[in-house]
XYZ file of N, CA and C in Angstrom:
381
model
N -40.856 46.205 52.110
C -40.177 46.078 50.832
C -38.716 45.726 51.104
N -38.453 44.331 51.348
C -37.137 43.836 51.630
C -36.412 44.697 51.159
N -36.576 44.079 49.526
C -35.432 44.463 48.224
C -35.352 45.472 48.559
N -36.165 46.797 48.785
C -35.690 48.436 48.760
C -34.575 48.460 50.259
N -34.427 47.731 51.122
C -33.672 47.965 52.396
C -32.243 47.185 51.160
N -32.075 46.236 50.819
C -30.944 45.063 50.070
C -30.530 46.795 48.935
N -31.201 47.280 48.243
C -31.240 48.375 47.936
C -30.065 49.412 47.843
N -30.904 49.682 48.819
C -30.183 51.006 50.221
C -29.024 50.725 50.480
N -28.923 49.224 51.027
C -27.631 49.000 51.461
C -26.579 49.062 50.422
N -26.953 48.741 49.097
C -25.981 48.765 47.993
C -25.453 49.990 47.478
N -26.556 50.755 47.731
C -26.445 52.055 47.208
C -25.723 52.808 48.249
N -25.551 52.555 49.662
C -24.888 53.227 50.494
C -23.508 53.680 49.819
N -23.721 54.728 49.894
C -22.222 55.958 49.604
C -21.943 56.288 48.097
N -23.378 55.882 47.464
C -23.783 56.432 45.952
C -24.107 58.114 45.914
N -23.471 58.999 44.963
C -23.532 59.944 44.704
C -25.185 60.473 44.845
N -25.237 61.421 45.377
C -26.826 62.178 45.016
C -26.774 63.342 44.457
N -25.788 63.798 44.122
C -25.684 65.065 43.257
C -26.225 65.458 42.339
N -26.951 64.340 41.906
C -27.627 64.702 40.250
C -29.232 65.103 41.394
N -29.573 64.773 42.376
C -30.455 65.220 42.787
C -30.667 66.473 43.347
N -31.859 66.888 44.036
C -32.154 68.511 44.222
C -31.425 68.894 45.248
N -30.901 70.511 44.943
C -29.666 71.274 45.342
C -28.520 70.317 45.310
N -28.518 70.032 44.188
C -27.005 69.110 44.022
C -26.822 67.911 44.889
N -28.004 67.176 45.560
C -27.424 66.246 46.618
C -27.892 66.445 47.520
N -27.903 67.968 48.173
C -27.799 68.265 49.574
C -29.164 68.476 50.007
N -30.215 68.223 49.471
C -31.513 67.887 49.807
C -32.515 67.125 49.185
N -31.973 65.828 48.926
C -31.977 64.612 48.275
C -32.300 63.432 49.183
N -32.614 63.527 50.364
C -33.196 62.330 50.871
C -34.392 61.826 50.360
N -35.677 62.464 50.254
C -36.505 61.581 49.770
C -36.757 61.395 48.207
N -35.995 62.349 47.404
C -35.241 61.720 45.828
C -34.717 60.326 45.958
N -34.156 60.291 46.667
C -33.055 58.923 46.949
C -34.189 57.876 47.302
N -34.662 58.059 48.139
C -35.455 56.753 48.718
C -36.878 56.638 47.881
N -37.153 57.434 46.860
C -38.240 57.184 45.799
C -37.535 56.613 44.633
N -35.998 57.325 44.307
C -35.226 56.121 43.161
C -35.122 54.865 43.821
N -34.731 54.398 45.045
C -34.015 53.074 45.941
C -35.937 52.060 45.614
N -36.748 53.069 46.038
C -38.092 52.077 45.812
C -38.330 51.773 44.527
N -37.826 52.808 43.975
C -38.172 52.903 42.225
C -37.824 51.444 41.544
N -36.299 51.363 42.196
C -35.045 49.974 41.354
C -35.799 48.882 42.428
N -36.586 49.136 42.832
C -37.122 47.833 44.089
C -38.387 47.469 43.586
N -38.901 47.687 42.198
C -40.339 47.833 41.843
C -41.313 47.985 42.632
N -41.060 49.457 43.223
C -42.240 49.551 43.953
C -42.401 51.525 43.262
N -43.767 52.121 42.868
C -44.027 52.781 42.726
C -42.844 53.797 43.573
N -42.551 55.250 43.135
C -42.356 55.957 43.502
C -43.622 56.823 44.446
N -43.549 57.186 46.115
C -43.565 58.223 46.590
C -43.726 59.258 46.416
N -44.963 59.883 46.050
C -45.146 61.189 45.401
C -43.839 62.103 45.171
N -43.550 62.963 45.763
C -42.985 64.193 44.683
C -41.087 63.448 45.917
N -40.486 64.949 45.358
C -38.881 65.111 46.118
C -39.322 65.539 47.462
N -40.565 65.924 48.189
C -40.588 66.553 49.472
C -40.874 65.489 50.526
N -40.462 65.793 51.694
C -40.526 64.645 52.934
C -42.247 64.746 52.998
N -42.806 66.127 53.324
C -43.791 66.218 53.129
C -45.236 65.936 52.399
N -44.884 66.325 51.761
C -45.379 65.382 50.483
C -45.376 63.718 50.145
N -44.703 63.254 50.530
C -43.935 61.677 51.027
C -45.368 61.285 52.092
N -44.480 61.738 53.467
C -45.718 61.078 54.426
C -47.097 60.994 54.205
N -47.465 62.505 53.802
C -49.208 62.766 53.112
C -49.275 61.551 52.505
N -48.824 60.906 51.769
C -49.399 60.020 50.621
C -49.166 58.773 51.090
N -47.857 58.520 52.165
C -48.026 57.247 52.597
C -49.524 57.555 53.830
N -49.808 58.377 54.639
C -51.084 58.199 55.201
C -51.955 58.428 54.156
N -52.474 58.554 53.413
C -53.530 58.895 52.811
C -53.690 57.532 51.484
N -53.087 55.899 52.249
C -53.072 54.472 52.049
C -51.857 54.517 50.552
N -50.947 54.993 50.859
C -49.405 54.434 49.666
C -48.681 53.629 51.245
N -49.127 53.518 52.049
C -48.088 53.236 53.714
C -49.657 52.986 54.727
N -48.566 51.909 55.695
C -49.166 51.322 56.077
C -48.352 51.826 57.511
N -49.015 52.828 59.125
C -47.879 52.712 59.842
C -47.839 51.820 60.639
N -46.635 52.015 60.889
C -45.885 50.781 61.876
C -45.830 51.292 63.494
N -46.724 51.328 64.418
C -46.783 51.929 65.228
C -45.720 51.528 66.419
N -45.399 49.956 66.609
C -44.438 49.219 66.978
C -42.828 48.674 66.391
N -41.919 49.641 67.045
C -40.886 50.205 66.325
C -39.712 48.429 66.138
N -40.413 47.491 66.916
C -39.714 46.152 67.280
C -40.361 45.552 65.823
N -41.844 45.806 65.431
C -42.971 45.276 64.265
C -41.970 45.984 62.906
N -41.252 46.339 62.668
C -40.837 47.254 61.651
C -39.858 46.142 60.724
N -40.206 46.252 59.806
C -39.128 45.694 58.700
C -37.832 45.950 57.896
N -37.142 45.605 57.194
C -35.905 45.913 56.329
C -37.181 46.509 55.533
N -36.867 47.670 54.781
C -37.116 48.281 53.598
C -38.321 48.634 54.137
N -38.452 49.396 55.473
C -39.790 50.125 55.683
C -39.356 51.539 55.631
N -40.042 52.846 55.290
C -39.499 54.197 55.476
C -39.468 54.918 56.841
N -39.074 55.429 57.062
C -39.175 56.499 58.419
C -38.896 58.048 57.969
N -39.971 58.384 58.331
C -39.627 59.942 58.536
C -39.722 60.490 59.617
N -38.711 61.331 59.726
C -38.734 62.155 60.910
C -39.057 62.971 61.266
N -39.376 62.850 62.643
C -40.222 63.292 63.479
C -41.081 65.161 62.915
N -39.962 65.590 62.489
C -40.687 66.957 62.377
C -40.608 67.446 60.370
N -41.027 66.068 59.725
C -40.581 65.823 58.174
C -39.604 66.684 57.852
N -38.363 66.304 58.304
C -37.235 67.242 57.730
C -36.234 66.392 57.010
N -36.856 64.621 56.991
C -35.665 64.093 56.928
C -35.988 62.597 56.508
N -35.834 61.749 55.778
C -36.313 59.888 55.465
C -35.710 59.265 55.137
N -35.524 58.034 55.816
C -34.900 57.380 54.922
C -35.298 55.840 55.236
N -34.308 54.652 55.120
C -34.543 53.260 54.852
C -34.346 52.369 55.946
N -35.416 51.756 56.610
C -35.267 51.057 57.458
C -33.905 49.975 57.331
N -32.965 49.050 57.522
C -31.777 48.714 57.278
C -32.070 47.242 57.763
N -32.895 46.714 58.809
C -33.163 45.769 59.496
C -34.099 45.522 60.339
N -35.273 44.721 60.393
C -35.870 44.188 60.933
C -35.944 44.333 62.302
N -36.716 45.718 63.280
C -36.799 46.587 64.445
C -36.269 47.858 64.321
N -35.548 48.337 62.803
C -35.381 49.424 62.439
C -34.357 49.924 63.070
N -33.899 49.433 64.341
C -32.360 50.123 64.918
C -31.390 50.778 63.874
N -31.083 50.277 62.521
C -30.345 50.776 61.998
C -30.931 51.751 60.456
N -30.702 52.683 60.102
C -31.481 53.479 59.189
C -30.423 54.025 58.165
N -30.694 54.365 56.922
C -29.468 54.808 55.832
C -30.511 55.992 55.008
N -29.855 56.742 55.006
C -30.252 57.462 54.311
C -29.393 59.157 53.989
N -29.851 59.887 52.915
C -29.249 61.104 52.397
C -28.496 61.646 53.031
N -26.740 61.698 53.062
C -25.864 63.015 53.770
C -25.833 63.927 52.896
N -26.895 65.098 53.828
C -26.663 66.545 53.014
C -24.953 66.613 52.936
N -24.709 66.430 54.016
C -22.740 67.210 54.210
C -22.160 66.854 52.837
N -22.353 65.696 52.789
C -21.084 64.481 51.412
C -22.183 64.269 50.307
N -23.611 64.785 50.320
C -24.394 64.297 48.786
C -24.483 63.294 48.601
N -24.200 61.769 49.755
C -24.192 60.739 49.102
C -25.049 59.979 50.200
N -25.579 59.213 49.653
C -26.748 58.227 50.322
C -25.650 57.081 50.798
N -25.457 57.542 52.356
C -24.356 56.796 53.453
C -24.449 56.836 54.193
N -25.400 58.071 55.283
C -25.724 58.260 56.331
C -26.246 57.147 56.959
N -25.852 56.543 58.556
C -26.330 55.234 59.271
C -26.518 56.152 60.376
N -27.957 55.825 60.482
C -28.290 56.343 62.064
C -29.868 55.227 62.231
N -30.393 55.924 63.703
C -31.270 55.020 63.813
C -32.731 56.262 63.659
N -33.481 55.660 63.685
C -34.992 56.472 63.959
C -35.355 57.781 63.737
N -34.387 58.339 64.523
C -34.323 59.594 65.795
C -33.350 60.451 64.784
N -32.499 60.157 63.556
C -31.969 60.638 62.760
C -30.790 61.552 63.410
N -30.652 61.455 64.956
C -29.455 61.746 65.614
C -28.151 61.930 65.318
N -27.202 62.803 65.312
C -27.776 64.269 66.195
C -28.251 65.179 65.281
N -27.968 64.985 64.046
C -28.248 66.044 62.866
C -29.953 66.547 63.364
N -30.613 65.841 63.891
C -32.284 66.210 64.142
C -32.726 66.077 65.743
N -33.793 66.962 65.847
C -34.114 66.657 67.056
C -35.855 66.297 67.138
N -36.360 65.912 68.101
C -37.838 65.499 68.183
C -38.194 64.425 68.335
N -36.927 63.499 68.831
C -37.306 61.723 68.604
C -37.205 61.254 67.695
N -37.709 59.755 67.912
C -37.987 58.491 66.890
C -38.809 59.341 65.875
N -38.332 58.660 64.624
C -39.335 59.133 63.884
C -40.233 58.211 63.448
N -41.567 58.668 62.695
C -42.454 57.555 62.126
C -42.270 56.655 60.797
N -42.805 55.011 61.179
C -42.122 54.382 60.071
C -43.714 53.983 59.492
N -43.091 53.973 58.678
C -44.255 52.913 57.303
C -44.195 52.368 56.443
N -44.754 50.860 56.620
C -44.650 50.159 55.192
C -45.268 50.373 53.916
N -44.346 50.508 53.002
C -44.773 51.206 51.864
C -45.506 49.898 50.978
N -47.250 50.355 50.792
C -48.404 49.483 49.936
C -47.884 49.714 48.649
C-alpha cells in the first residue's frame, strides 16, 4: 500500500493524543487511521496483537524477504509490542508511534531499536 507509506510520511510528527492513553500507546491506532486515509480497510482493533492475528489469518500477506518488502508494508515487532510503516522499498527505514512525544515521528528500522529488543521485526503486506 504505497499511498499508506506517502501517508506516514506526511503524517510524520502529527499529534496522537486523541488516541489511547493520550498518544502514548497509539501505534497501531495510528497505522489503522494512516491505512484508513489510504483506502485500505482498517486492521482490526487498537492492539498490536490483535493487528498481526488478522493480518495472518489472510488481511496480510508476509513478507519473509526483508530486501522483497515495500513502501506502505506493516511491521510488527518482534515480540508485538510495537508497528509501524514500512517508509521504503527493503524497509530499512520505518515511522511509526513515539510513546515519549505522542506523535507519529518515530524513524527507526525493523528492529524498532533501541526502544525494543528481539530483532527485525515481521512485515506484511496489507490484502
Amino acid at each position: 500500500v504505497a499511498d499508506a507509506a506517502t501517508l506516514a510520511a506526511a503524517n510524520g510528527g502529527v499529534s496522537s493524543a486523541t488516541g489511547p492513553e493520550g498518544g502514548r500507546l497509539a501505534c497501531a491506532w495510528m497505522v489503522n487511521n494512516i491505512l484508513d486515509a489510504a483506502g485500505v480497510a482498517k486492521v482490526d482493533a487498537n492492539s498490536v496483537a490483535s493487528m498481526e492475528r488478522e493480518l495472518q489469518a489472510g488481511r496480510g500477506t508476509s513478507v519473509s524477504d526483508q530486501s522483497q518488502a515495500r513502501a506502505g508494508d506493516v511491521v510488527v515487532q518482534s515480540g508485538q509490542g510495537h508497528v509501524g510503516i514500512c517508509q521504503n522499498d527493503g524497509c530499512t527505514k520505518v515511522i511509526s508511534n513515539s510513546s515519549g512525544s505522542a506523535r507519529f515521528n518515530w524513524v527507526s528500522d525493523t528492529s524498532f531499536a533501541p526502544s525494543y529488543r528481539g530483532g527485525p521485526g515481521r512485515i506484511y503486506r496489507v490484502n
